[in-house]
Amino acid sequence: MEFIETELTGVYLIKPVRHGDARGYFCETFRRDEFERHIGHIDFVQDNESKSHYGVARGLHYQAGAASQAKLVRVSEGKVIDYAVDLRRNSPTFGRYIAVELSSETGHQLFIPRGFAHGFVVVSETAMFQYKVDNRYDPSAERCIRFDDPTLSIRFPMAIDCLQFSEKDLSGKTFEESDKF
């Protein structure tokens, strides 16, 4: 696997090596020793999966306080534009975001450390999204920042009125109102 640190400190694009032939391919999607050599020790405790269709926007979600989560995310079917927003007050990239295309075609993954909000927009007909987290989900610590927050000025792969949000995501807070780490 190739580990590439992005412009946001601690966020890594991970490119698994695929070994293929006419039948398909094989690749490792996670190997603890390789992960720890490049990123450090993370004790993943829960795996999650969601399936969404074209235009669905999920996020920008995070868990506050002690319930904060590091995530390793990937797409096993389809394609998304994945977003990570730095909420770490003492970070040189505080308040900045990155957008990365993740797809089943490339198999690329994104590691997002604690202290970030996260979300994605589906740009294929459907997308199957998997992620590992290092802390169990705590509903009382769940937070959301609106995707259309003017401070963040997030660029979308389609017009915002074409995106589909949950009621919960539409009632998210602004970046200024959000919890910071």
mmCIF file of C-alpha atoms in Angstrom:
data_model
loop_
_atom_site.group_PDB
_atom_site.id
_atom_site.type_symbol
_atom_site.label_atom_id
_atom_site.label_comp_id
_atom_site.label_asym_id
_atom_site.label_seq_id
_atom_site.Cartn_x
_atom_site.Cartn_y
_atom_site.Cartn_z
ATOM 1 C CA MET A 1 0.000 0.000 0.000
ATOM 2 C CA GLU A 2 1.055 3.550 -0.670
ATOM 3 C CA PHE A 3 0.382 6.122 2.101
ATOM 4 C CA ILE A 4 0.248 9.757 0.978
ATOM 5 C CA GLU A 5 -0.267 12.506 3.544
ATOM 6 C CA THR A 6 -2.642 15.167 2.198
ATOM 7 C CA GLU A 7 -2.408 18.916 2.724
ATOM 8 C CA LEU A 8 -4.344 18.406 5.990
ATOM 9 C CA THR A 9 -1.943 17.133 8.643
ATOM 10 C CA GLY A 10 -2.777 13.580 9.686
ATOM 11 C CA VAL A 11 -5.167 12.864 6.777
ATOM 12 C CA TYR A 12 -3.808 10.190 4.433
ATOM 13 C CA LEU A 13 -4.807 8.928 1.020
ATOM 14 C CA ILE A 14 -4.076 5.208 0.945
ATOM 15 C CA LYS A 15 -3.668 3.402 -2.357
ATOM 16 C CA PRO A 16 -3.857 -0.391 -2.066
ATOM 17 C CA VAL A 17 -1.878 -2.452 -4.574
ATOM 18 C CA ARG A 18 -4.184 -4.588 -6.700
ATOM 19 C CA HIS A 19 -2.951 -7.868 -8.133
ATOM 20 C CA GLY A 20 -5.145 -8.811 -11.063
ATOM 21 C CA ASP A 21 -5.644 -10.972 -14.066
ATOM 22 C CA ALA A 22 -8.525 -11.868 -16.405
ATOM 23 C CA ARG A 23 -10.534 -13.196 -13.432
ATOM 24 C CA GLY A 24 -10.427 -9.956 -11.419
ATOM 25 C CA TYR A 25 -8.091 -8.754 -8.680
ATOM 26 C CA PHE A 26 -6.970 -9.229 -5.085
ATOM 27 C CA CYS A 27 -5.732 -6.542 -2.697
ATOM 28 C CA GLU A 28 -5.203 -5.913 0.984
ATOM 29 C CA THR A 29 -7.464 -3.137 2.255
ATOM 30 C CA PHE A 30 -5.999 -3.040 5.764
ATOM 31 C CA ARG A 31 -2.884 -4.437 7.341
ATOM 32 C CA ARG A 32 -2.118 -3.334 10.899
ATOM 33 C CA ASP A 33 1.690 -3.401 10.635
ATOM 34 C CA GLU A 34 1.726 -1.295 7.442
ATOM 35 C CA PHE A 35 -0.846 1.120 8.848
ATOM 36 C CA GLU A 36 1.101 1.580 12.091
ATOM 37 C CA ARG A 37 4.382 2.057 10.246
ATOM 38 C CA HIS A 38 2.945 4.990 8.265
ATOM 39 C CA ILE A 39 0.238 6.480 10.490
ATOM 40 C CA GLY A 40 0.618 5.043 13.980
ATOM 41 C CA HIS A 41 -1.370 2.806 16.280
ATOM 42 C CA ILE A 42 -5.139 2.951 15.875
ATOM 43 C CA ASP A 43 -7.394 0.420 17.535
ATOM 44 C CA PHE A 44 -10.367 0.103 15.184
ATOM 45 C CA VAL A 45 -13.367 -1.201 17.135
ATOM 46 C CA GLN A 46 -16.303 -0.955 14.713
ATOM 47 C CA ASP A 47 -16.935 -1.332 10.971
ATOM 48 C CA ASN A 48 -19.846 0.480 9.309
ATOM 49 C CA GLU A 49 -21.451 0.423 5.861
ATOM 50 C CA SER A 50 -23.934 2.619 4.054
ATOM 51 C CA LYS A 51 -25.518 2.427 0.631
ATOM 52 C CA SER A 52 -26.737 5.565 -1.104
ATOM 53 C CA HIS A 53 -27.824 6.656 -4.575
ATOM 54 C CA TYR A 54 -26.801 9.475 -6.904
ATOM 55 C CA GLY A 55 -26.904 12.933 -5.357
ATOM 56 C CA VAL A 56 -27.118 11.806 -1.731
ATOM 57 C CA ALA A 57 -24.987 13.949 0.571
ATOM 58 C CA ARG A 58 -24.126 12.579 4.009
ATOM 59 C CA GLY A 59 -22.462 14.803 6.590
ATOM 60 C CA LEU A 60 -20.600 16.713 7.653
ATOM 61 C CA HIS A 61 -20.649 14.463 10.730
ATOM 62 C CA TYR A 62 -18.408 14.069 13.750
ATOM 63 C CA GLN A 63 -18.498 12.845 17.345
ATOM 64 C CA ALA A 64 -17.676 15.439 19.998
ATOM 65 C CA GLY A 65 -15.387 15.161 23.015
ATOM 66 C CA ALA A 66 -14.307 11.750 24.288
ATOM 67 C CA ALA A 67 -16.527 10.079 21.656
ATOM 68 C CA SER A 68 -14.430 11.508 18.799
ATOM 69 C CA GLN A 69 -13.585 8.980 16.088
ATOM 70 C CA ALA A 70 -10.746 8.363 13.667
ATOM 71 C CA LYS A 71 -12.013 6.803 10.420
ATOM 72 C CA LEU A 72 -10.623 4.730 7.591
ATOM 73 C CA VAL A 73 -13.082 5.070 4.692
ATOM 74 C CA ARG A 74 -13.439 3.447 1.287
ATOM 75 C CA VAL A 75 -15.980 2.757 -1.456
ATOM 76 C CA SER A 76 -16.563 -0.850 -2.557
ATOM 77 C CA GLU A 77 -19.213 -0.016 -5.182
ATOM 78 C CA GLY A 78 -19.608 3.213 -7.125
ATOM 79 C CA LYS A 79 -17.974 6.608 -6.617
ATOM 80 C CA VAL A 80 -18.165 9.471 -4.098
ATOM 81 C CA ILE A 81 -16.511 12.782 -3.430
ATOM 82 C CA ASP A 82 -15.343 12.470 0.167
ATOM 83 C CA TYR A 83 -14.810 15.497 2.449
ATOM 84 C CA ALA A 84 -12.810 16.010 5.643
ATOM 85 C CA VAL A 85 -12.924 19.315 7.588
ATOM 86 C CA ASP A 86 -10.237 20.112 10.175
ATOM 87 C CA LEU A 87 -11.837 21.098 13.519
ATOM 88 C CA ARG A 88 -8.568 21.068 15.501
ATOM 89 C CA ARG A 89 -8.065 24.592 16.878
ATOM 90 C CA ASN A 90 -4.276 24.264 17.166
ATOM 91 C CA SER A 91 -3.835 22.821 13.692
ATOM 92 C CA PRO A 92 -2.200 24.896 10.944
ATOM 93 C CA THR A 93 -5.038 23.704 8.672
ATOM 94 C CA PHE A 94 -7.880 24.524 11.109
ATOM 95 C CA GLY A 95 -11.097 25.290 9.212
ATOM 96 C CA ARG A 96 -9.828 23.917 5.897
ATOM 97 C CA TYR A 97 -11.214 20.938 4.027
ATOM 98 C CA ILE A 98 -10.151 18.483 1.376
ATOM 99 C CA ALA A 99 -12.267 16.734 -1.227
ATOM 100 C CA VAL A 100 -11.067 13.374 -2.541
ATOM 101 C CA GLU A 101 -12.656 11.066 -5.083
ATOM 102 C CA LEU A 102 -13.039 7.535 -3.711
ATOM 103 C CA SER A 103 -14.295 4.774 -5.970
ATOM 104 C CA SER A 104 -14.516 1.031 -6.364
ATOM 105 C CA GLU A 105 -12.534 1.469 -9.579
ATOM 106 C CA THR A 106 -9.385 2.742 -7.831
ATOM 107 C CA GLY A 107 -9.868 1.236 -4.368
ATOM 108 C CA HIS A 108 -8.307 4.326 -2.762
ATOM 109 C CA GLN A 109 -9.039 4.929 0.916
ATOM 110 C CA LEU A 110 -8.884 7.964 3.173
ATOM 111 C CA PHE A 111 -7.713 7.975 6.778
ATOM 112 C CA ILE A 112 -9.261 10.807 8.813
ATOM 113 C CA PRO A 113 -7.936 11.272 12.364
ATOM 114 C CA ARG A 114 -9.948 12.421 15.364
ATOM 115 C CA GLY A 115 -10.855 16.093 15.295
ATOM 116 C CA PHE A 116 -12.385 16.187 11.817
ATOM 117 C CA ALA A 117 -15.899 16.446 10.433
ATOM 118 C CA HIS A 118 -16.552 14.042 7.562
ATOM 119 C CA GLY A 119 -19.048 13.634 4.748
ATOM 120 C CA PHE A 120 -19.478 12.530 1.156
ATOM 121 C CA VAL A 121 -21.577 13.068 -1.973
ATOM 122 C CA VAL A 122 -22.486 10.145 -4.250
ATOM 123 C CA VAL A 123 -21.611 10.808 -7.908
ATOM 124 C CA SER A 124 -22.410 7.352 -9.338
ATOM 125 C CA GLU A 125 -25.792 5.631 -9.670
ATOM 126 C CA THR A 126 -25.260 4.019 -6.262
ATOM 127 C CA ALA A 127 -22.366 3.763 -3.824
ATOM 128 C CA MET A 128 -21.501 1.292 -1.096
ATOM 129 C CA PHE A 129 -19.408 3.079 1.531
ATOM 130 C CA GLN A 130 -17.401 1.303 4.261
ATOM 131 C CA TYR A 131 -15.544 2.721 7.204
ATOM 132 C CA LYS A 132 -13.637 1.557 10.234
ATOM 133 C CA VAL A 133 -13.772 3.679 13.384
ATOM 134 C CA ASP A 134 -11.662 3.681 16.535
ATOM 135 C CA ASN A 135 -14.483 4.565 18.930
ATOM 136 C CA ARG A 136 -18.030 3.291 19.270
ATOM 137 C CA TYR A 137 -20.885 5.473 18.083
ATOM 138 C CA ASP A 138 -22.391 7.622 20.859
ATOM 139 C CA PRO A 139 -25.712 9.239 19.829
ATOM 140 C CA SER A 140 -25.378 11.910 22.533
ATOM 141 C CA ALA A 141 -22.046 13.054 21.037
ATOM 142 C CA GLU A 142 -23.222 13.141 17.417
ATOM 143 C CA ARG A 143 -22.768 16.505 15.709
ATOM 144 C CA CYS A 144 -23.273 17.863 12.195
ATOM 145 C CA ILE A 145 -22.021 20.891 10.269
ATOM 146 C CA ARG A 146 -24.072 22.039 7.294
ATOM 147 C CA PHE A 147 -22.509 21.285 3.913
ATOM 148 C CA ASP A 148 -23.566 24.744 2.694
ATOM 149 C CA ASP A 149 -21.743 26.588 5.488
ATOM 150 C CA PRO A 150 -20.464 29.890 4.041
ATOM 151 C CA THR A 151 -17.264 29.837 6.128
ATOM 152 C CA LEU A 152 -16.177 26.534 4.589
ATOM 153 C CA SER A 153 -17.303 27.348 1.001
ATOM 154 C CA ILE A 154 -17.308 23.685 0.021
ATOM 155 C CA ARG A 155 -17.295 23.014 -3.722
ATOM 156 C CA PHE A 156 -19.766 20.356 -4.813
ATOM 157 C CA PRO A 157 -19.626 18.031 -7.819
ATOM 158 C CA MET A 158 -23.153 19.180 -8.784
ATOM 159 C CA ALA A 159 -25.528 22.046 -8.028
ATOM 160 C CA ILE A 160 -26.486 22.117 -4.335
ATOM 161 C CA ASP A 161 -30.210 21.999 -5.199
ATOM 162 C CA CYS A 162 -29.547 18.599 -6.842
ATOM 163 C CA LEU A 163 -28.210 17.145 -3.578
ATOM 164 C CA GLN A 164 -30.375 15.088 -1.218
ATOM 165 C CA PHE A 165 -29.875 15.683 2.511
ATOM 166 C CA SER A 166 -31.466 14.087 5.564
ATOM 167 C CA GLU A 167 -33.537 16.321 7.840
ATOM 168 C CA LYS A 168 -30.843 15.863 10.478
ATOM 169 C CA ASP A 169 -28.133 17.118 8.120
ATOM 170 C CA LEU A 170 -30.261 20.078 7.009
ATOM 171 C CA SER A 171 -30.560 21.137 10.652
ATOM 172 C CA GLY A 172 -26.787 20.952 11.231
ATOM 173 C CA LYS A 173 -24.873 23.835 12.779
ATOM 174 C CA THR A 174 -22.587 26.286 11.070
ATOM 175 C CA PHE A 175 -18.828 25.899 11.336
ATOM 176 C CA GLU A 176 -18.744 28.823 13.802
ATOM 177 C CA GLU A 177 -21.372 27.134 16.038
ATOM 178 C CA SER A 178 -19.712 23.697 15.891
ATOM 179 C CA ASP A 179 -17.629 22.057 18.601
ATOM 180 C CA LYS A 180 -13.891 22.390 18.094
ATOM 181 C CA PHE A 181 -11.107 20.131 19.341
#
